[in-house]
mmCIF file of C-alpha atoms and ligand atoms in Angstrom:
data_model
loop_
_atom_site.group_PDB
_atom_site.id
_atom_site.type_symbol
_atom_site.label_atom_id
_atom_site.label_comp_id
_atom_site.label_asym_id
_atom_site.label_seq_id
_atom_site.Cartn_x
_atom_site.Cartn_y
_atom_site.Cartn_z
ATOM 1 C CA MET A 1408 -123.303 -54.752 -116.495
ATOM 2 C CA SER A 1409 -122.772 -58.571 -116.798
ATOM 3 C CA ARG A 1410 -120.719 -60.130 -114.123
ATOM 4 C CA ALA A 1411 -118.481 -63.178 -114.405
ATOM 5 C CA PHE A 1412 -116.023 -64.391 -111.736
ATOM 6 C CA ALA A 1413 -114.644 -67.382 -109.762
ATOM 7 C CA TYR A 1414 -114.308 -66.966 -106.082
ATOM 8 C CA GLN A 1415 -112.722 -69.494 -103.584
ATOM 9 C CA ALA A 1416 -112.673 -68.474 -99.787
ATOM 10 C CA LEU A 1417 -109.632 -69.397 -97.935
ATOM 11 C CA PRO A 1418 -110.191 -71.755 -95.036
ATOM 12 C CA MET A 1419 -109.152 -69.107 -92.352
ATOM 13 C CA ARG A 1420 -110.370 -68.913 -88.765
ATOM 14 C CA VAL A 1421 -110.080 -65.399 -87.217
ATOM 15 C CA VAL A 1422 -110.669 -64.403 -83.630
ATOM 16 C CA PHE A 1423 -110.742 -60.659 -83.224
ATOM 17 C CA GLY A 1424 -111.060 -58.227 -80.269
ATOM 18 C CA VAL A 1425 -109.397 -56.402 -77.433
ATOM 19 C CA GLY A 1426 -108.139 -58.930 -74.882
ATOM 20 C CA MET A 1427 -108.473 -61.895 -77.203
ATOM 21 C CA LEU A 1428 -104.985 -62.999 -76.521
ATOM 22 C CA ALA A 1429 -106.616 -64.780 -73.491
ATOM 23 C CA LYS A 1430 -108.331 -67.068 -76.034
ATOM 24 C CA LEU A 1431 -105.128 -68.328 -77.535
ATOM 25 C CA PRO A 1432 -105.021 -71.474 -75.314
ATOM 26 C CA ASP A 1433 -108.475 -72.361 -76.610
ATOM 27 C CA GLU A 1434 -107.254 -72.053 -80.239
ATOM 28 C CA VAL A 1435 -104.301 -74.360 -79.452
ATOM 29 C CA ASP A 1436 -106.820 -76.916 -77.987
ATOM 30 C CA ARG A 1437 -109.103 -76.561 -80.993
ATOM 31 C CA LEU A 1438 -106.267 -77.634 -83.240
ATOM 32 C CA ASP A 1439 -105.491 -80.627 -80.944
ATOM 33 C CA LEU A 1440 -101.889 -79.219 -80.198
ATOM 34 C CA ARG A 1441 -100.156 -79.933 -76.968
ATOM 35 C CA ARG A 1442 -97.040 -77.939 -76.848
ATOM 36 C CA VAL A 1443 -96.309 -75.052 -79.246
ATOM 37 C CA LEU A 1444 -93.028 -73.191 -79.929
ATOM 38 C CA VAL A 1445 -93.497 -69.377 -79.857
ATOM 39 C CA LEU A 1446 -91.764 -67.432 -82.646
ATOM 40 C CA CYS A 1447 -90.999 -63.674 -82.440
ATOM 41 C CA SER A 1448 -88.340 -61.128 -83.515
ATOM 42 C CA PRO A 1449 -85.454 -60.495 -81.011
ATOM 43 C CA GLU A 1450 -86.961 -56.926 -80.454
ATOM 44 C CA GLN A 1451 -90.219 -58.548 -79.336
ATOM 45 C CA GLU A 1452 -88.873 -61.065 -77.071
ATOM 46 C CA ALA A 1453 -90.831 -59.722 -74.149
ATOM 47 C CA VAL A 1454 -94.161 -60.053 -76.116
ATOM 48 C CA GLY A 1455 -93.020 -63.656 -77.078
ATOM 49 C CA ARG A 1456 -92.552 -64.384 -73.354
ATOM 50 C CA LEU A 1457 -95.891 -62.787 -72.417
ATOM 51 C CA VAL A 1458 -97.548 -65.128 -75.072
ATOM 52 C CA ALA A 1459 -95.804 -68.048 -73.517
ATOM 53 C CA ASP A 1460 -97.043 -67.088 -70.023
ATOM 54 C CA VAL A 1461 -100.648 -67.029 -71.456
ATOM 55 C CA LEU A 1462 -100.090 -70.494 -72.933
ATOM 56 C CA GLY A 1463 -98.675 -71.913 -69.697
ATOM 57 C CA ASP A 1464 -98.011 -75.607 -70.148
ATOM 58 C CA GLN A 1465 -99.080 -75.472 -73.796
ATOM 59 C CA ALA A 1466 -95.861 -73.422 -74.508
ATOM 60 C CA ALA A 1467 -92.646 -75.565 -75.301
ATOM 61 C CA GLY A 1468 -90.387 -72.525 -75.622
ATOM 62 C CA VAL A 1469 -89.698 -69.108 -77.209
ATOM 63 C CA LEU A 1470 -87.509 -68.592 -80.205
ATOM 64 C CA ALA A 1471 -86.845 -64.857 -80.661
ATOM 65 C CA GLU A 1472 -84.764 -65.177 -83.890
ATOM 66 C CA ALA A 1473 -87.330 -63.997 -86.678
ATOM 67 C CA ARG A 1474 -85.822 -61.696 -89.143
ATOM 68 C CA MET A 1475 -86.847 -60.019 -92.451
ATOM 69 C CA HIS A 1476 -86.829 -62.306 -95.531
ATOM 70 C CA VAL A 1477 -86.756 -65.519 -93.542
ATOM 71 C CA PRO A 1478 -83.214 -66.975 -93.747
ATOM 72 C CA VAL A 1479 -83.343 -70.750 -94.208
ATOM 73 C CA GLU A 1480 -80.860 -71.298 -91.509
ATOM 74 C CA VAL A 1481 -83.239 -69.680 -88.880
ATOM 75 C CA ALA A 1482 -86.199 -71.873 -90.314
ATOM 76 C CA ASP A 1483 -84.059 -74.944 -89.855
ATOM 77 C CA ARG A 1484 -82.896 -73.942 -86.390
ATOM 78 C CA ALA A 1485 -86.518 -73.355 -85.415
ATOM 79 C CA ARG A 1486 -87.497 -76.894 -86.652
ATOM 80 C CA GLU A 1487 -84.575 -78.455 -84.696
ATOM 81 C CA LEU A 1488 -85.647 -76.681 -81.594
ATOM 82 C CA ALA A 1489 -89.190 -77.702 -82.112
ATOM 83 C CA ALA A 1490 -88.033 -81.374 -82.416
ATOM 84 C CA GLU A 1491 -85.814 -81.082 -79.324
ATOM 85 C CA LEU A 1492 -88.675 -79.561 -77.365
ATOM 86 C CA ARG A 1493 -91.227 -81.968 -78.609
ATOM 87 C CA ALA A 1494 -93.274 -79.113 -79.995
ATOM 88 C CA ASP A 1495 -96.220 -80.113 -82.382
ATOM 89 C CA GLY A 1496 -96.945 -76.627 -83.668
ATOM 90 C CA CYS A 1497 -95.938 -73.002 -83.751
ATOM 91 C CA VAL A 1498 -97.459 -69.657 -82.592
ATOM 92 C CA ALA A 1499 -95.935 -66.649 -84.451
ATOM 93 C CA VAL A 1500 -96.334 -63.288 -82.664
ATOM 94 C CA GLY A 1501 -95.203 -60.172 -84.405
ATOM 95 C CA GLY A 1502 -95.099 -58.836 -87.928
ATOM 96 C CA GLY A 1503 -94.578 -60.285 -91.329
ATOM 97 C CA SER A 1504 -91.036 -61.414 -90.239
ATOM 98 C CA ALA A 1505 -92.315 -63.623 -87.412
ATOM 99 C CA VAL A 1506 -95.451 -64.918 -89.418
ATOM 100 C CA GLY A 1507 -92.979 -65.574 -92.362
ATOM 101 C CA LEU A 1508 -90.853 -67.825 -90.174
ATOM 102 C CA GLY A 1509 -93.880 -69.708 -88.965
ATOM 103 C CA LYS A 1510 -94.851 -70.263 -92.609
ATOM 104 C CA ALA A 1511 -91.380 -71.450 -93.630
ATOM 105 C CA ILE A 1512 -91.587 -74.106 -90.846
ATOM 106 C CA ALA A 1513 -95.116 -74.987 -91.987
ATOM 107 C CA LEU A 1514 -93.849 -75.397 -95.514
ATOM 108 C CA LYS A 1515 -90.745 -77.359 -94.911
ATOM 109 C CA HIS A 1516 -91.610 -79.329 -91.823
ATOM 110 C CA GLY A 1517 -95.506 -79.466 -91.730
ATOM 111 C CA LEU A 1518 -95.946 -78.042 -88.316
ATOM 112 C CA PRO A 1519 -99.344 -76.160 -87.975
ATOM 113 C CA LEU A 1520 -99.242 -72.361 -87.420
ATOM 114 C CA ILE A 1521 -101.264 -70.020 -85.276
ATOM 115 C CA ALA A 1522 -100.509 -66.302 -86.013
ATOM 116 C CA VAL A 1523 -100.876 -63.377 -83.510
ATOM 117 C CA PRO A 1524 -100.196 -60.226 -85.622
ATOM 118 C CA THR A 1525 -98.794 -57.093 -84.151
ATOM 119 C CA THR A 1526 -98.332 -55.064 -87.255
ATOM 120 C CA TYR A 1527 -100.604 -54.302 -90.147
ATOM 121 C CA ALA A 1528 -98.508 -56.139 -92.858
ATOM 122 C CA GLY A 1529 -101.270 -58.792 -93.513
ATOM 123 C CA SER A 1530 -98.936 -61.826 -94.048
ATOM 124 C CA GLU A 1531 -101.111 -63.921 -91.695
ATOM 125 C CA MET A 1532 -104.047 -63.875 -94.218
ATOM 126 C CA THR A 1533 -102.179 -65.166 -97.241
ATOM 127 C CA PRO A 1534 -100.786 -68.560 -98.494
ATOM 128 C CA VAL A 1535 -97.646 -66.576 -99.723
ATOM 129 C CA TRP A 1536 -94.285 -67.879 -98.322
ATOM 130 C CA GLY A 1537 -90.729 -66.515 -98.631
ATOM 131 C CA LEU A 1538 -87.448 -68.140 -97.895
ATOM 132 C CA THR A 1539 -83.994 -66.896 -98.257
ATOM 133 C CA GLU A 1540 -81.072 -69.224 -99.171
ATOM 134 C CA ASN A 1541 -77.572 -68.170 -100.116
ATOM 135 C CA GLY A 1542 -78.748 -64.651 -100.463
ATOM 136 C CA VAL A 1543 -81.605 -65.470 -102.872
ATOM 137 C CA LYS A 1544 -85.276 -65.042 -101.835
ATOM 138 C CA LEU A 1545 -87.651 -67.723 -103.146
ATOM 139 C CA THR A 1546 -91.423 -67.036 -102.867
ATOM 140 C CA GLY A 1547 -94.317 -68.958 -103.616
ATOM 141 C CA ARG A 1548 -98.051 -69.808 -102.801
ATOM 142 C CA ASP A 1549 -99.021 -72.868 -100.913
ATOM 143 C CA ASP A 1550 -102.188 -73.471 -98.842
ATOM 144 C CA ARG A 1551 -100.123 -75.499 -96.313
ATOM 145 C CA VAL A 1552 -98.518 -72.316 -94.988
ATOM 146 C CA LEU A 1553 -101.817 -70.598 -94.160
ATOM 147 C CA PRO A 1554 -102.173 -70.097 -90.427
ATOM 148 C CA ARG A 1555 -104.864 -72.531 -88.992
ATOM 149 C CA SER A 1556 -106.099 -69.653 -86.809
ATOM 150 C CA VAL A 1557 -105.356 -65.944 -86.411
ATOM 151 C CA VAL A 1558 -105.745 -64.159 -83.212
ATOM 152 C CA TYR A 1559 -106.045 -60.276 -83.512
ATOM 153 C CA ASP A 1560 -105.770 -58.538 -80.267
ATOM 154 C CA PRO A 1561 -105.422 -54.689 -80.758
ATOM 155 C CA GLU A 1562 -103.778 -54.386 -77.342
ATOM 156 C CA LEU A 1563 -100.644 -56.016 -78.886
ATOM 157 C CA THR A 1564 -100.390 -53.188 -81.312
ATOM 158 C CA LEU A 1565 -100.342 -50.394 -78.643
ATOM 159 C CA THR A 1566 -96.507 -50.509 -78.678
ATOM 160 C CA LEU A 1567 -96.210 -50.045 -82.361
ATOM 161 C CA PRO A 1568 -94.584 -46.657 -82.786
ATOM 162 C CA ALA A 1569 -96.418 -43.844 -84.609
ATOM 163 C CA GLY A 1570 -93.919 -44.016 -87.515
ATOM 164 C CA LEU A 1571 -94.394 -47.719 -88.007
ATOM 165 C CA SER A 1572 -98.078 -47.608 -87.524
ATOM 166 C CA ALA A 1573 -98.356 -45.115 -90.223
ATOM 167 C CA THR A 1574 -96.248 -46.866 -92.770
ATOM 168 C CA SER A 1575 -97.387 -50.453 -91.943
ATOM 169 C CA GLY A 1576 -101.002 -49.094 -92.305
ATOM 170 C CA MET A 1577 -100.240 -47.674 -95.736
ATOM 171 C CA ASN A 1578 -98.637 -50.996 -96.640
ATOM 172 C CA ALA A 1579 -101.940 -52.623 -95.836
ATOM 173 C CA MET A 1580 -103.814 -50.160 -97.968
ATOM 174 C CA ALA A 1581 -101.524 -50.978 -100.909
ATOM 175 C CA HIS A 1582 -102.874 -54.554 -100.819
ATOM 176 C CA ALA A 1583 -106.513 -53.331 -101.038
ATOM 177 C CA VAL A 1584 -105.648 -50.873 -103.839
ATOM 178 C CA GLU A 1585 -104.028 -53.487 -106.080
ATOM 179 C CA GLY A 1586 -106.777 -55.929 -105.152
ATOM 180 C CA LEU A 1587 -109.451 -53.451 -106.596
ATOM 181 C CA TYR A 1588 -107.824 -53.616 -109.985
ATOM 182 C CA ALA A 1589 -106.481 -57.147 -109.897
ATOM 183 C CA PRO A 1590 -107.239 -59.486 -112.760
ATOM 184 C CA ASP A 1591 -108.821 -61.906 -110.388
ATOM 185 C CA ALA A 1592 -110.809 -59.339 -108.474
ATOM 186 C CA THR A 1593 -114.321 -60.435 -107.419
ATOM 187 C CA PRO A 1594 -117.207 -58.423 -106.018
ATOM 188 C CA VAL A 1595 -116.794 -59.833 -102.417
ATOM 189 C CA VAL A 1596 -113.104 -59.094 -102.320
ATOM 190 C CA SER A 1597 -113.703 -55.628 -103.646
ATOM 191 C CA LEU A 1598 -115.996 -55.007 -100.739
ATOM 192 C CA LEU A 1599 -113.372 -56.114 -98.272
ATOM 193 C CA ALA A 1600 -110.802 -53.768 -100.098
ATOM 194 C CA GLU A 1601 -113.012 -50.705 -99.946
ATOM 195 C CA GLU A 1602 -113.955 -51.114 -96.284
ATOM 196 C CA GLY A 1603 -110.195 -51.888 -95.389
ATOM 197 C CA VAL A 1604 -109.057 -48.691 -96.949
ATOM 198 C CA ARG A 1605 -111.831 -46.710 -95.262
ATOM 199 C CA ALA A 1606 -111.068 -48.122 -91.811
ATOM 200 C CA LEU A 1607 -107.343 -47.493 -92.013
ATOM 201 C CA ALA A 1608 -107.601 -44.120 -93.548
ATOM 202 C CA ALA A 1609 -109.893 -43.127 -90.581
ATOM 203 C CA ALA A 1610 -107.891 -44.799 -87.851
ATOM 204 C CA LEU A 1611 -104.223 -44.047 -88.658
ATOM 205 C CA PRO A 1612 -104.474 -40.113 -88.036
ATOM 206 C CA ARG A 1613 -106.016 -40.983 -84.711
ATOM 207 C CA ILE A 1614 -103.222 -43.369 -83.818
ATOM 208 C CA VAL A 1615 -100.504 -40.845 -84.945
ATOM 209 C CA THR A 1616 -102.197 -38.375 -82.456
ATOM 210 C CA ASP A 1617 -102.584 -40.681 -79.660
ATOM 211 C CA GLY A 1618 -100.956 -44.249 -79.887
ATOM 212 C CA THR A 1619 -102.934 -45.342 -76.777
ATOM 213 C CA ASP A 1620 -106.280 -44.833 -78.455
ATOM 214 C CA ILE A 1621 -107.547 -48.487 -78.314
ATOM 215 C CA ASP A 1622 -110.670 -47.864 -80.399
ATOM 216 C CA ALA A 1623 -108.473 -46.505 -83.238
ATOM 217 C CA ARG A 1624 -106.026 -49.369 -82.853
ATOM 218 C CA ALA A 1625 -108.913 -51.808 -83.170
ATOM 219 C CA GLU A 1626 -110.240 -50.007 -86.217
ATOM 220 C CA ALA A 1627 -106.804 -50.094 -87.822
ATOM 221 C CA GLN A 1628 -106.344 -53.809 -87.137
ATOM 222 C CA TYR A 1629 -109.743 -54.488 -88.455
ATOM 223 C CA GLY A 1630 -108.706 -52.636 -91.703
ATOM 224 C CA ALA A 1631 -105.469 -54.485 -91.771
ATOM 225 C CA TRP A 1632 -107.275 -57.882 -91.535
ATOM 226 C CA LEU A 1633 -109.551 -56.918 -94.489
ATOM 227 C CA CYS A 1634 -106.583 -55.640 -96.567
ATOM 228 C CA GLY A 1635 -104.650 -58.838 -95.732
ATOM 229 C CA SER A 1636 -107.581 -60.923 -96.939
ATOM 230 C CA VAL A 1637 -107.522 -59.049 -100.180
ATOM 231 C CA LEU A 1638 -103.766 -59.726 -100.532
ATOM 232 C CA GLY A 1639 -104.448 -63.488 -99.981
ATOM 233 C CA ALA A 1640 -107.276 -63.577 -102.533
ATOM 234 C CA THR A 1641 -105.853 -61.636 -105.593
ATOM 235 C CA SER A 1642 -102.764 -61.063 -107.737
ATOM 236 C CA MET A 1643 -100.860 -58.083 -107.243
ATOM 237 C CA SER A 1644 -99.439 -55.786 -109.952
ATOM 238 C CA LEU A 1645 -97.101 -52.860 -110.519
ATOM 239 C CA HIS A 1646 -97.048 -51.466 -107.034
ATOM 240 C CA HIS A 1647 -96.026 -54.609 -105.317
ATOM 241 C CA LYS A 1648 -93.628 -55.514 -108.138
ATOM 242 C CA LEU A 1649 -91.902 -52.132 -107.756
ATOM 243 C CA CYS A 1650 -91.656 -52.398 -103.940
ATOM 244 C CA HIS A 1651 -90.384 -55.906 -104.258
ATOM 245 C CA THR A 1652 -87.788 -54.849 -106.736
ATOM 246 C CA LEU A 1653 -86.670 -51.844 -104.503
ATOM 247 C CA GLY A 1654 -86.640 -53.844 -101.279
ATOM 248 C CA GLY A 1655 -84.938 -56.895 -102.672
ATOM 249 C CA THR A 1656 -82.233 -55.142 -104.712
ATOM 250 C CA LEU A 1657 -81.598 -51.978 -102.756
ATOM 251 C CA ASP A 1658 -82.565 -53.233 -99.373
ATOM 252 C CA LEU A 1659 -85.021 -50.311 -98.827
ATOM 253 C CA PRO A 1660 -87.218 -50.745 -95.774
ATOM 254 C CA HIS A 1661 -90.531 -52.620 -96.484
ATOM 255 C CA ALA A 1662 -93.395 -50.591 -95.060
ATOM 256 C CA GLN A 1663 -91.781 -47.262 -95.854
ATOM 257 C CA THR A 1664 -91.150 -48.115 -99.412
ATOM 258 C CA HIS A 1665 -94.868 -49.162 -99.909
ATOM 259 C CA THR A 1666 -95.825 -45.791 -98.399
ATOM 260 C CA VAL A 1667 -93.796 -43.779 -100.823
ATOM 261 C CA ILE A 1668 -94.702 -45.837 -103.979
ATOM 262 C CA LEU A 1669 -98.476 -46.282 -103.469
ATOM 263 C CA PRO A 1670 -99.727 -42.760 -104.586
ATOM 264 C CA HIS A 1671 -97.575 -42.903 -107.626
ATOM 265 C CA ALA A 1672 -98.362 -46.535 -108.611
ATOM 266 C CA LEU A 1673 -102.091 -45.645 -108.328
ATOM 267 C CA ALA A 1674 -101.741 -42.448 -110.284
ATOM 268 C CA TYR A 1675 -99.923 -44.434 -112.993
ATOM 269 C CA ASN A 1676 -102.893 -46.948 -113.136
ATOM 270 C CA ALA A 1677 -105.746 -44.477 -112.483
ATOM 271 C CA GLY A 1678 -106.922 -43.839 -115.987
ATOM 272 C CA ALA A 1679 -107.206 -47.478 -116.730
ATOM 273 C CA ALA A 1680 -108.797 -48.621 -113.516
ATOM 274 C CA GLN A 1681 -111.950 -46.604 -113.133
ATOM 275 C CA PRO A 1682 -113.965 -48.841 -110.844
ATOM 276 C CA ALA A 1683 -111.131 -49.042 -108.583
ATOM 277 C CA ILE A 1684 -110.751 -45.229 -108.497
ATOM 278 C CA ALA A 1685 -114.520 -44.925 -107.722
ATOM 279 C CA ALA A 1686 -114.301 -47.449 -104.833
ATOM 280 C CA LEU A 1687 -111.307 -45.608 -103.368
ATOM 281 C CA SER A 1688 -112.963 -42.296 -103.753
ATOM 282 C CA ARG A 1689 -115.778 -43.551 -101.698
ATOM 283 C CA ALA A 1690 -113.355 -45.042 -99.095
ATOM 284 C CA LEU A 1691 -111.316 -41.762 -98.909
ATOM 285 C CA ASP A 1692 -114.014 -39.374 -97.892
ATOM 286 C CA ALA A 1693 -115.266 -38.909 -101.432
ATOM 287 C CA SER A 1694 -111.836 -37.564 -102.671
ATOM 288 C CA PRO A 1695 -112.128 -36.722 -106.459
ATOM 289 C CA ASP A 1696 -108.293 -37.704 -106.728
ATOM 290 C CA PRO A 1697 -107.458 -40.875 -104.573
ATOM 291 C CA PRO A 1698 -103.799 -40.978 -105.577
ATOM 292 C CA ARG A 1699 -103.446 -37.430 -104.209
ATOM 293 C CA ALA A 1700 -105.493 -38.262 -101.218
ATOM 294 C CA LEU A 1701 -103.136 -41.023 -100.294
ATOM 295 C CA TRP A 1702 -100.114 -38.755 -100.767
ATOM 296 C CA GLU A 1703 -101.719 -36.124 -98.477
ATOM 297 C CA LEU A 1704 -102.588 -38.716 -95.925
ATOM 298 C CA ALA A 1705 -98.958 -39.962 -95.867
ATOM 299 C CA GLY A 1706 -97.935 -36.229 -95.251
ATOM 300 C CA ARG A 1707 -100.527 -35.784 -92.531
ATOM 301 C CA LEU A 1708 -99.131 -38.986 -90.851
ATOM 302 C CA GLY A 1709 -95.540 -37.584 -90.960
ATOM 303 C CA ALA A 1710 -94.609 -40.711 -93.031
ATOM 304 C CA PRO A 1711 -91.962 -40.567 -95.664
ATOM 305 C CA ARG A 1712 -92.915 -39.454 -99.137
ATOM 306 C CA SER A 1713 -89.734 -39.596 -101.070
ATOM 307 C CA LEU A 1714 -87.328 -42.418 -102.006
ATOM 308 C CA ARG A 1715 -84.582 -39.882 -101.515
ATOM 309 C CA GLU A 1716 -85.523 -39.884 -97.680
ATOM 310 C CA LEU A 1717 -85.226 -43.741 -97.704
ATOM 311 C CA GLY A 1718 -81.609 -43.410 -98.992
ATOM 312 C CA MET A 1719 -82.002 -44.262 -102.538
ATOM 313 C CA SER A 1720 -79.726 -42.785 -105.053
ATOM 314 C CA PRO A 1721 -81.264 -41.269 -108.247
ATOM 315 C CA GLN A 1722 -78.600 -43.162 -110.204
ATOM 316 C CA ASP A 1723 -80.318 -46.480 -109.424
ATOM 317 C CA ILE A 1724 -83.664 -45.306 -111.020
ATOM 318 C CA PRO A 1725 -82.998 -46.532 -114.590
ATOM 319 C CA ARG A 1726 -81.774 -49.945 -113.461
ATOM 320 C CA MET A 1727 -84.778 -50.344 -111.039
ATOM 321 C CA ALA A 1728 -87.235 -49.530 -113.847
ATOM 322 C CA GLU A 1729 -85.560 -52.135 -116.142
ATOM 323 C CA LEU A 1730 -85.704 -54.876 -113.429
ATOM 324 C CA ALA A 1731 -89.292 -53.961 -112.633
ATOM 325 C CA THR A 1732 -90.272 -54.383 -116.276
ATOM 326 C CA ALA A 1733 -88.023 -57.434 -117.145
ATOM 327 C CA ASN A 1734 -90.885 -59.935 -116.759
ATOM 328 C CA PRO A 1735 -94.460 -59.433 -117.810
ATOM 329 C CA TYR A 1736 -97.362 -59.366 -115.316
ATOM 330 C CA SER A 1737 -100.816 -58.120 -115.099
ATOM 331 C CA ASN A 1738 -101.474 -54.485 -114.671
ATOM 332 C CA PRO A 1739 -104.389 -52.353 -115.838
ATOM 333 C CA ARG A 1740 -102.145 -50.023 -117.701
ATOM 334 C CA PRO A 1741 -99.290 -51.327 -119.919
ATOM 335 C CA VAL A 1742 -95.965 -51.224 -117.928
ATOM 336 C CA THR A 1743 -93.183 -49.604 -119.786
ATOM 337 C CA ALA A 1744 -89.634 -48.817 -118.506
ATOM 338 C CA GLN A 1745 -90.038 -45.277 -119.671
ATOM 339 C CA GLY A 1746 -93.337 -44.878 -117.672
ATOM 340 C CA VAL A 1747 -91.822 -46.665 -114.576
ATOM 341 C CA GLU A 1748 -88.858 -44.402 -114.802
ATOM 342 C CA ALA A 1749 -91.014 -41.336 -114.727
ATOM 343 C CA LEU A 1750 -92.965 -42.737 -111.842
ATOM 344 C CA LEU A 1751 -89.801 -43.541 -109.829
ATOM 345 C CA LEU A 1752 -88.356 -40.087 -110.541
ATOM 346 C CA ALA A 1753 -91.452 -38.361 -108.980
ATOM 347 C CA ALA A 1754 -91.323 -40.811 -106.059
ATOM 348 C CA TRP A 1755 -87.745 -40.219 -105.499
ATOM 349 C CA ALA A 1756 -88.142 -36.395 -105.304
ATOM 350 C CA GLY A 1757 -91.281 -36.701 -103.210
ATOM 351 C CA GLU A 1758 -93.531 -34.838 -105.717
ATOM 352 C CA PRO A 1759 -97.260 -35.141 -105.612
ATOM 353 C CA PRO A 1760 -98.372 -38.005 -107.837
ATOM 354 C CA THR A 1761 -99.512 -37.204 -111.408
ATOM 355 C CA ARG A 1762 -101.298 -39.307 -114.099
ATOM 356 C CA GLY A 1763 -99.097 -39.765 -117.122
ATOM 357 C CA PRO A 1764 -100.740 -39.799 -120.539
ATOM 358 C CA LEU A 1765 -102.175 -43.208 -121.314
ATOM 359 C CA PRO A 1766 -100.974 -44.900 -124.535
ATOM 360 C CA PRO A 1767 -103.996 -45.209 -127.010
ATOM 361 C CA ASP A 1768 -104.219 -48.984 -126.845
ATOM 362 C CA THR A 1769 -104.573 -49.160 -123.047
ATOM 363 C CA PRO A 1770 -107.377 -51.643 -122.197
ATOM 364 C CA GLY A 1771 -110.071 -49.988 -120.195
ATOM 365 C CA ARG A 1772 -108.793 -46.565 -121.237
ATOM 366 C CA LEU A 1773 -111.150 -43.753 -120.569
ATOM 367 C CA GLU A 1774 -111.424 -40.957 -123.070
HETATM 368 P P1 NAD B 2828 -91.472 -56.845 -89.261
HETATM 369 O O1 NAD B 2828 -92.217 -58.094 -88.974
HETATM 370 O O2 NAD B 2828 -90.087 -57.047 -89.816
HETATM 371 O O3 NAD B 2828 -91.554 -55.959 -88.112
HETATM 372 C C1 NAD B 2828 -90.845 -54.664 -88.223
HETATM 373 C C2 NAD B 2828 -90.318 -54.265 -86.749
HETATM 374 O O4 NAD B 2828 -91.382 -53.999 -85.893
HETATM 375 C C3 NAD B 2828 -89.486 -55.433 -86.156
HETATM 376 O O5 NAD B 2828 -88.384 -54.988 -85.520
HETATM 377 C C4 NAD B 2828 -90.519 -55.921 -85.034
HETATM 378 O O6 NAD B 2828 -89.924 -56.539 -83.980
HETATM 379 C C5 NAD B 2828 -91.297 -54.624 -84.688
HETATM 380 N N1 NAD B 2828 -92.671 -54.778 -84.282
HETATM 381 C C6 NAD B 2828 -93.634 -55.491 -84.761
HETATM 382 N N2 NAD B 2828 -94.796 -55.360 -84.014
HETATM 383 C C7 NAD B 2828 -94.480 -54.466 -83.088
HETATM 384 C C8 NAD B 2828 -95.215 -53.835 -82.071
HETATM 385 N N3 NAD B 2828 -96.562 -54.176 -81.786
HETATM 386 N N4 NAD B 2828 -94.652 -53.017 -81.236
HETATM 387 C C9 NAD B 2828 -93.269 -52.622 -81.296
HETATM 388 N N5 NAD B 2828 -92.631 -53.163 -82.297
HETATM 389 C C10 NAD B 2828 -93.180 -54.064 -83.178
HETATM 390 O O7 NAD B 2828 -92.204 -55.958 -90.443
HETATM 391 P P2 NAD B 2828 -93.592 -56.150 -91.206
HETATM 392 O O8 NAD B 2828 -93.691 -54.812 -91.902
HETATM 393 O O9 NAD B 2828 -94.648 -56.490 -90.320
HETATM 394 O O10 NAD B 2828 -93.318 -57.329 -92.235
HETATM 395 C C11 NAD B 2828 -92.458 -57.185 -93.313
HETATM 396 C C12 NAD B 2828 -92.015 -58.484 -93.803
HETATM 397 O O11 NAD B 2828 -93.215 -59.332 -94.052
HETATM 398 C C13 NAD B 2828 -91.372 -58.432 -95.151
HETATM 399 O O12 NAD B 2828 -90.346 -59.477 -95.150
HETATM 400 C C14 NAD B 2828 -92.381 -58.769 -96.110
HETATM 401 O O13 NAD B 2828 -91.823 -59.304 -97.356
HETATM 402 C C15 NAD B 2828 -93.191 -59.798 -95.380
HETATM 403 N N6 NAD B 2828 -94.683 -59.893 -95.754
HETATM 404 C C16 NAD B 2828 -95.060 -61.020 -96.315
HETATM 405 C C17 NAD B 2828 -96.397 -61.163 -96.737
HETATM 406 C C18 NAD B 2828 -96.903 -62.473 -97.318
HETATM 407 O O14 NAD B 2828 -98.163 -62.495 -97.677
HETATM 408 N N7 NAD B 2828 -96.103 -63.488 -97.296
HETATM 409 C C19 NAD B 2828 -97.340 -60.151 -96.532
HETATM 410 C C20 NAD B 2828 -96.841 -58.871 -96.074
HETATM 411 C C21 NAD B 2828 -95.528 -58.868 -95.661
#
């Protein structure tokens, strides 16, 4: 097989390990920052205050207003508060919402960001930002929003409830799955993807059994870091497009929607993505059918497996299929409204994933 690829590593610094929150002041020093504003969601204000305590004089204050989809008013208020407090950088502690707020401030106002992730969503490893203004969410890629440093401390994930641990972990695996068949996949990123799926698939059942198992928490966060790196390095396809459409239009919950759609999106693409299937089979205990293995894993974790459970009406299926196919994007198998409708119907009903027949002109089609 001849190989050809272009690979550019992102300039990320990562500090990983149990108790590493104690190293956060060193990370602030390394960046020559004096006083940082701590950002978190209202539900995680206590963690925000804990981080501010660890920072001592380096903390200018805590803003506990991070919300899903980053409303521009919150980003502007954060900047005003940073100016008032004479802060010269931000520390975002939390999931994709808190990190997203830090990225929006970095984009609009140039304040450097340090991320302290507490879910498995992976935003901290990507240059992708999102900002919602007048009800419209804009997204883009810009290296200025990349956190300068990421501190992963598995202790901060001990409070993540079993349900959110399971769905957030499946959300992370979705980044790796789509990275494996991405048009800009590279050998090094595919290695990260396979190892990320292996680590999460092994750790999540242990976490659901015992949320205080710190070794399992560390293994899951290690997997989430790898999967987030894959998200930052590749272009996503049908699965992410569908979840974005369902979340943005019907306001379905982020991680749960990823969990339900992933086995079906992978089944849709399986026949046209053989190297990805082989890698996932290795990662999922030599499973001969990775889409089915992911669906069964979600079941074992007690995670939702149907869009019906998430409150979606079946009447919305044709409109969602139309929206998700309105603009072209790369995908191993051609995306048709009919194919997506069948996928959504199976996902709505919570059926096991099935591979639809591939059209004869599918690139990479296997006989
Ligand atoms: P989130 O950040 O909204 O967190 C979900 C909930 O869990 C919140 O109420 C939060 O307070 C709580 N929480 C977080 N960590 C916790 C912990 N350790 N213990 C207890 N509760 C905790 O959700 P998310 O799934 O992490 O992120 C989703 C958002 O991130 C979406 O808006 C998505 O679009 C965005 N995202 C962006 C990227 C990117 O590359 N830009 C990547 C992934 C996700």
